[in-house]
Structure formats: structure tokens, C-alpha cells
Amino acid sequence: MSESRVQRPRRFLVCEPRHFAVQYAINPWMQPDRPVDVDLAQEQWQTLIRAYRAHGHSVESVEPVPGLPDMVFAANAACVVGGRVFGSLFHAPERRPESLHYDTWFKAAGYDVYRPESVTEGEGDLVWTGRYVLAGTGFRTTREAHREAQEFLGHPVIGLTLVDPYFYHLDTALFVLDENNICYYPEAFSAGSREVLRRLYPDAVLATREDAMAFGLNSVSDGRNVFIAPRAEALAGRLARHGYVPVPVDLSEFHKAGGGIKCCTQEIR
């Protein structure tokens, strides 16, 4: 199946993994006794940034802060739609200080920043589709945060329940391909949420558990190019048959913390 796909230039916010480490365990991927190669992480992250820029996207950076090893996962800091920044209140106390540094960056850049009262973790669980926000819950972000997001962002928010702890954030189980379609792993969701996704996206690209465990759903699409984990070969082939262009980028060192390409990438809209 060959289709013409249209790329849209994107603006990304990232944070260098200068202090990246696995110092605690807040998801099934994290094992503090498993060493992290910080030099390799830096190399992989730089490769991602080069790939974004080579495909015409702009990239800006937040300064990393010592003692915040997960600050590299910029997507968790906020959900930005139409210049409005819906910030984060992290579930884990270890990550809560990250919010201040990202909020400071956005405010300095002239954005309206909302500090939520309920636990929510940015684009980890709030995924903008171009029409509405798909919102995950079950492990981190609360349903109360979905309500707050809808009130602040002014767009419909559709709640989806995650049921597999390996896919603790929505962005580990689903990503937006373009304004008309998504790619997701059905078994990561409750039965009712699967039905909602089937109704909203009858032509969605479906992923297997193998795809998801390879971080294939923690991908970033610009409408044509899909920046994807190299190990998700089967999913990359499926996307290519639907007219998308897979761009493999290895962020395997970050998988040790339960993150990947999308986790490292905050989109500014």
C-alpha cells in the first residue's frame, strides 16, 4: 500500500542527558543495579537531535539539572497546544522538581503556563491529535487531570485506561501518525478504551506486543517520517506499507529507564 504522506515541520524541546542515570525504580523497566552508559546515552541522544534537524525540524533545549536524572524525558514536562502550556505534577516525588525548571523555560519564552492540581505527566499521557487530546490514565495521570486539561486547553479530552504496567504512559502504547490516524498496541488498553479507539480510528496501524516492548510506540511522526526504535522492525515495515517513511534511531540506553524517542521529545505547538 503506497500513499503520499505530507511532512509538517515541527518544533521540539529537549534536554541533554548530562545527568541521566537509573537511580530509583518507578516503572518495570528501571533496575537501579543495572549500569547506564552515560557516554553512549549522550551519543544516542545527539543522533536523535541530528536526525530531527536533518529532516527540517527545529530543536531547542532546556538546561539539565544535577540530581534530576529523568529530566532528559522532556515529553513528561507538559502538553503544549496552541501556545498554552499545561504543565506537570509528577506521580513520583523524585521527579516533581523537574516541573519547575521546565515551567521556568516556558515562561521565559513567553508562554502561558498552567500548574495542575492533579497528578499528570505531560505528553506522557496527554497526546494531541490535531482535533482533541487522547488522555491516558491507570498508572500515572489521574482522571481529574483530564478534566483540568480540557478546561485549560479548551479542546475535548478523551480518556483511555492503560492496563499493562510495562506501558505505564500513553506514549508507550500509542502515537499520532498524522491528523487523521494513529498507531497503537490494543492490548495495552482496557476493553472499553479499545472500543473507543476502534471507533475513532478504524484504519489505525496496529502494533503487536513485540513492537511495543521494543519501544516502537514511543515514536515521533511528522506526518511522513516516523522516528522509530530500530528493534521495532516489523512495525516499521507495516508503517512503510502505509506510506510512511521509518527513520530508525537507537535510543536503547534510555530504555533502561523506560523511555525512548518520544519520551525525549516535547513538541511545542
Coordinates of C-alpha atoms in Angstrom, one line a residue:
M1 CA 0.0 0.0 0.0
S2 CA 1.7 3.2 -1.1
E3 CA 0.2 6.6 -0.2
S4 CA 1.5 10.2 -0.4
R5 CA 2.2 11.5 3.1
V6 CA 2.9 15.1 3.9
Q7 CA 5.6 16.2 6.3
R8 CA 5.0 19.1 8.6
P9 CA 8.0 21.0 10.2
R10 CA 7.9 20.6 14.0
R11 CA 9.4 22.5 16.9
F12 CA 10.8 20.3 19.6
L13 CA 12.1 20.9 23.1
V14 CA 14.7 18.5 24.6
C15 CA 17.0 18.2 27.5
E16 CA 20.6 16.9 27.2
P17 CA 21.2 13.6 29.2
R18 CA 24.2 15.0 31.0
H19 CA 22.9 13.7 34.4
F20 CA 21.0 10.7 33.1
A21 CA 21.0 7.6 35.3
V22 CA 18.7 5.0 36.8
Q23 CA 18.8 5.8 40.5
Y24 CA 15.3 4.6 41.5
A25 CA 12.6 2.3 40.1
I26 CA 9.2 3.8 39.2
N27 CA 8.3 1.5 36.3
P28 CA 9.1 -2.1 35.4
W29 CA 11.9 -1.2 33.1
M30 CA 14.0 0.5 35.8
Q31 CA 16.7 -1.5 37.6
P32 CA 19.0 0.7 39.7
D33 CA 21.6 -2.1 39.8
R34 CA 21.9 -2.1 36.0
P35 CA 24.6 0.3 34.9
V36 CA 23.9 3.1 32.5
D37 CA 26.5 4.1 29.9
V38 CA 26.2 7.9 30.0
D39 CA 28.6 8.4 27.1
L40 CA 26.5 6.1 24.9
A41 CA 23.3 7.8 26.0
Q42 CA 24.8 11.2 25.0
E43 CA 25.8 9.8 21.6
Q44 CA 22.4 8.3 21.0
W45 CA 20.6 11.5 22.1
Q46 CA 22.8 13.6 19.8
T47 CA 22.0 11.2 16.9
L48 CA 18.3 11.8 17.5
I49 CA 18.8 15.6 17.5
R50 CA 20.8 15.4 14.3
A51 CA 18.0 13.3 12.7
Y52 CA 15.4 15.8 13.6
R53 CA 17.4 18.7 12.2
A54 CA 18.3 16.8 9.1
H55 CA 14.5 16.4 8.4
G56 CA 13.9 20.1 8.8
H57 CA 12.7 20.3 12.4
S58 CA 13.8 22.9 14.9
V59 CA 15.2 21.8 18.3
E60 CA 15.5 23.9 21.4
S61 CA 17.0 22.8 24.8
V62 CA 16.3 23.1 28.5
E63 CA 19.5 23.1 30.7
P64 CA 19.8 19.8 32.6
V65 CA 19.9 20.0 36.4
P66 CA 22.1 17.8 38.6
G67 CA 20.2 15.4 40.7
L68 CA 17.3 15.1 38.2
P69 CA 18.3 12.0 36.1
D70 CA 15.0 11.7 34.3
M71 CA 14.9 15.4 33.2
V72 CA 16.0 14.1 29.8
F73 CA 12.5 12.8 29.3
A74 CA 11.2 16.2 28.1
A75 CA 7.8 15.0 26.9
N76 CA 6.7 14.4 30.5
A77 CA 7.1 18.1 31.4
A78 CA 4.0 19.5 29.7
C79 CA 1.4 19.3 26.9
V80 CA 1.5 22.3 24.7
V81 CA -1.4 23.1 22.4
G82 CA -2.0 26.5 20.7
G83 CA 0.6 28.2 22.8
R84 CA -0.9 27.1 26.1
V85 CA 1.3 25.0 28.3
F86 CA -0.4 22.5 30.6
G87 CA 2.4 21.6 33.0
S88 CA 3.1 18.5 35.1
L89 CA 2.6 17.3 38.6
F90 CA 4.6 14.1 38.6
H91 CA 3.4 10.9 40.4
A92 CA 6.8 10.1 41.7
P93 CA 8.3 12.6 44.3
E94 CA 11.7 12.1 42.7
R95 CA 10.6 13.7 39.5
R96 CA 8.5 16.6 40.9
P97 CA 11.3 19.1 40.9
E98 CA 11.6 18.8 37.1
S99 CA 8.4 20.8 36.6
L100 CA 9.8 24.0 38.0
H101 CA 12.7 24.0 35.5
Y102 CA 10.5 23.4 32.5
D103 CA 7.9 25.9 33.7
T104 CA 10.7 28.5 34.0
W105 CA 11.8 27.8 30.5
F106 CA 8.3 28.2 29.0
K107 CA 7.6 31.3 31.0
A108 CA 10.8 32.9 29.8
A109 CA 9.8 32.1 26.3
G110 CA 6.6 33.9 26.8
Y111 CA 4.1 31.1 27.2
D112 CA 1.1 30.9 29.5
V113 CA 1.8 28.0 31.9
Y114 CA -0.8 26.2 34.0
R115 CA 0.3 24.3 37.1
P116 CA -2.2 21.4 37.5
E117 CA -3.6 20.4 40.9
S118 CA -3.9 16.8 39.9
V119 CA -1.2 14.2 39.1
T120 CA -0.4 14.5 35.4
E121 CA 2.7 13.8 33.3
G122 CA 2.6 16.0 30.2
E123 CA 2.7 14.3 26.8
G124 CA 3.4 11.1 28.5
D125 CA -0.3 10.8 29.0
L126 CA -1.8 13.7 27.0
V127 CA -1.5 13.2 23.3
W128 CA -2.7 16.0 20.9
T129 CA -4.1 14.6 17.7
G130 CA -4.9 17.8 15.9
R131 CA -8.6 17.6 16.9
Y132 CA -8.7 16.5 20.5
V133 CA -6.5 15.2 23.3
L134 CA -6.2 11.5 23.9
A135 CA -5.5 11.1 27.6
G136 CA -4.1 8.1 29.4
T137 CA -4.8 7.0 33.0
G138 CA -4.3 3.9 35.1
F139 CA -0.7 4.3 36.3
R140 CA 0.3 7.9 36.4
T141 CA -2.0 10.7 35.2
T142 CA -5.4 10.9 37.0
R143 CA -8.9 11.4 35.5
E144 CA -9.1 14.7 37.5
A145 CA -6.1 15.9 35.4
H146 CA -8.0 15.1 32.2
R147 CA -10.8 17.5 33.4
E148 CA -8.2 20.2 34.2
A149 CA -6.6 19.8 30.8
Q150 CA -9.9 20.2 29.0
E151 CA -10.7 23.3 30.9
F152 CA -7.3 24.9 30.3
L153 CA -6.6 23.8 26.7
G154 CA -10.2 24.3 25.5
H155 CA -10.2 21.1 23.5
P156 CA -12.1 17.8 24.0
V157 CA -10.2 15.3 26.1
I158 CA -10.9 11.6 25.6
G159 CA -9.9 9.4 28.5
L160 CA -8.2 6.0 27.8
T161 CA -7.4 3.4 30.5
L162 CA -4.0 1.7 30.4
V163 CA -3.8 -1.8 31.9
D164 CA -0.3 -3.1 31.4
P165 CA 2.4 -1.7 33.8
Y166 CA 5.0 -2.0 31.0
F167 CA 3.1 0.6 29.1
Y168 CA 2.6 3.0 32.1
H169 CA 2.3 6.1 29.9
L170 CA 0.1 6.6 26.9
D171 CA 3.1 7.5 24.7
T172 CA 4.5 3.9 25.2
A173 CA 1.4 2.4 23.8
L174 CA 0.2 4.9 21.1
F175 CA 1.5 7.7 18.9
V176 CA -0.1 10.0 16.3
L177 CA 0.9 9.4 12.7
D178 CA -0.9 12.5 11.3
E179 CA -4.1 14.4 11.9
N180 CA -6.1 11.5 10.6
N181 CA -4.6 8.4 12.0
I182 CA -2.7 6.8 14.9
C183 CA -0.6 3.7 15.6
Y184 CA -1.3 1.7 18.8
Y185 CA -1.0 -1.5 20.7
P186 CA -4.6 -2.6 21.5
E187 CA -3.8 -4.9 24.5
A188 CA -2.3 -2.0 26.4
F189 CA -5.8 -0.7 26.9
S190 CA -9.0 -1.7 28.7
A191 CA -11.7 -3.3 26.7
G192 CA -13.8 -0.1 26.6
S193 CA -10.8 2.0 25.6
R194 CA -10.0 -0.4 22.8
E195 CA -13.6 0.1 21.5
V196 CA -13.2 3.9 21.7
L197 CA -10.0 3.7 19.7
R198 CA -11.6 1.4 17.1
R199 CA -14.5 3.8 16.6
L200 CA -12.2 6.9 16.4
Y201 CA -9.6 5.3 14.2
P202 CA -11.0 2.4 12.2
D203 CA -7.9 2.4 9.9
A204 CA -5.3 2.7 12.6
V205 CA -2.0 0.9 12.2
L206 CA -2.0 -1.8 14.9
A207 CA 1.1 -2.9 16.8
T208 CA 2.0 -6.2 18.5
R209 CA 3.3 -6.7 22.0
E210 CA 6.7 -7.3 20.4
D211 CA 6.6 -3.9 18.7
A212 CA 5.6 -2.2 21.9
M213 CA 8.2 -4.0 24.0
A214 CA 10.8 -2.7 21.5
F215 CA 9.6 0.9 22.2
G216 CA 8.1 1.0 18.7
L217 CA 5.1 3.0 20.0
N218 CA 7.4 5.6 21.7
S219 CA 7.9 7.2 18.3
V220 CA 7.6 10.6 16.7
S221 CA 5.9 11.2 13.4
D222 CA 6.0 14.4 11.4
G223 CA 3.2 13.2 9.1
R224 CA 5.6 11.4 6.8
N225 CA 8.7 10.4 8.6
V226 CA 8.5 8.3 11.7
F227 CA 11.4 8.4 14.0
I228 CA 11.3 4.9 15.5
A229 CA 13.3 2.4 17.5
P230 CA 15.4 0.1 15.2
R231 CA 14.3 -3.1 17.0
A232 CA 10.7 -2.5 16.0
E233 CA 11.4 -3.8 12.5
A234 CA 8.0 -5.4 11.9
L235 CA 6.2 -2.2 12.9
A236 CA 8.5 -0.2 10.7
G237 CA 7.6 -2.4 7.8
R238 CA 3.9 -2.0 8.5
L239 CA 4.2 1.7 8.6
A240 CA 6.2 1.7 5.3
R241 CA 3.4 -0.2 3.6
H242 CA 1.0 2.5 4.8
G243 CA 3.2 5.2 3.0
Y244 CA 5.2 6.4 6.0
V245 CA 9.0 6.6 6.0
P246 CA 10.6 4.9 9.0
V247 CA 13.7 6.7 10.4
P248 CA 15.4 4.3 12.8
V249 CA 17.1 6.0 15.8
D250 CA 18.6 3.8 18.5
L251 CA 17.9 5.2 22.0
S252 CA 18.3 1.8 23.7
E253 CA 20.3 3.2 26.6
F254 CA 17.2 5.1 27.6
H255 CA 15.1 2.0 27.5
K256 CA 16.7 1.1 30.8
A257 CA 14.7 3.9 32.3
G258 CA 11.5 3.1 30.4
G259 CA 11.9 5.8 27.8
G260 CA 12.6 6.3 24.2
I261 CA 12.4 8.7 21.3
K262 CA 9.1 10.3 22.2
C263 CA 9.9 10.5 25.9
C264 CA 12.9 12.6 25.0
T265 CA 10.9 14.9 22.8
Q266 CA 8.4 17.6 23.8
E267 CA 6.5 19.2 20.9
I268 CA 5.8 22.9 21.1
R269 CA 2.7 23.9 19.2

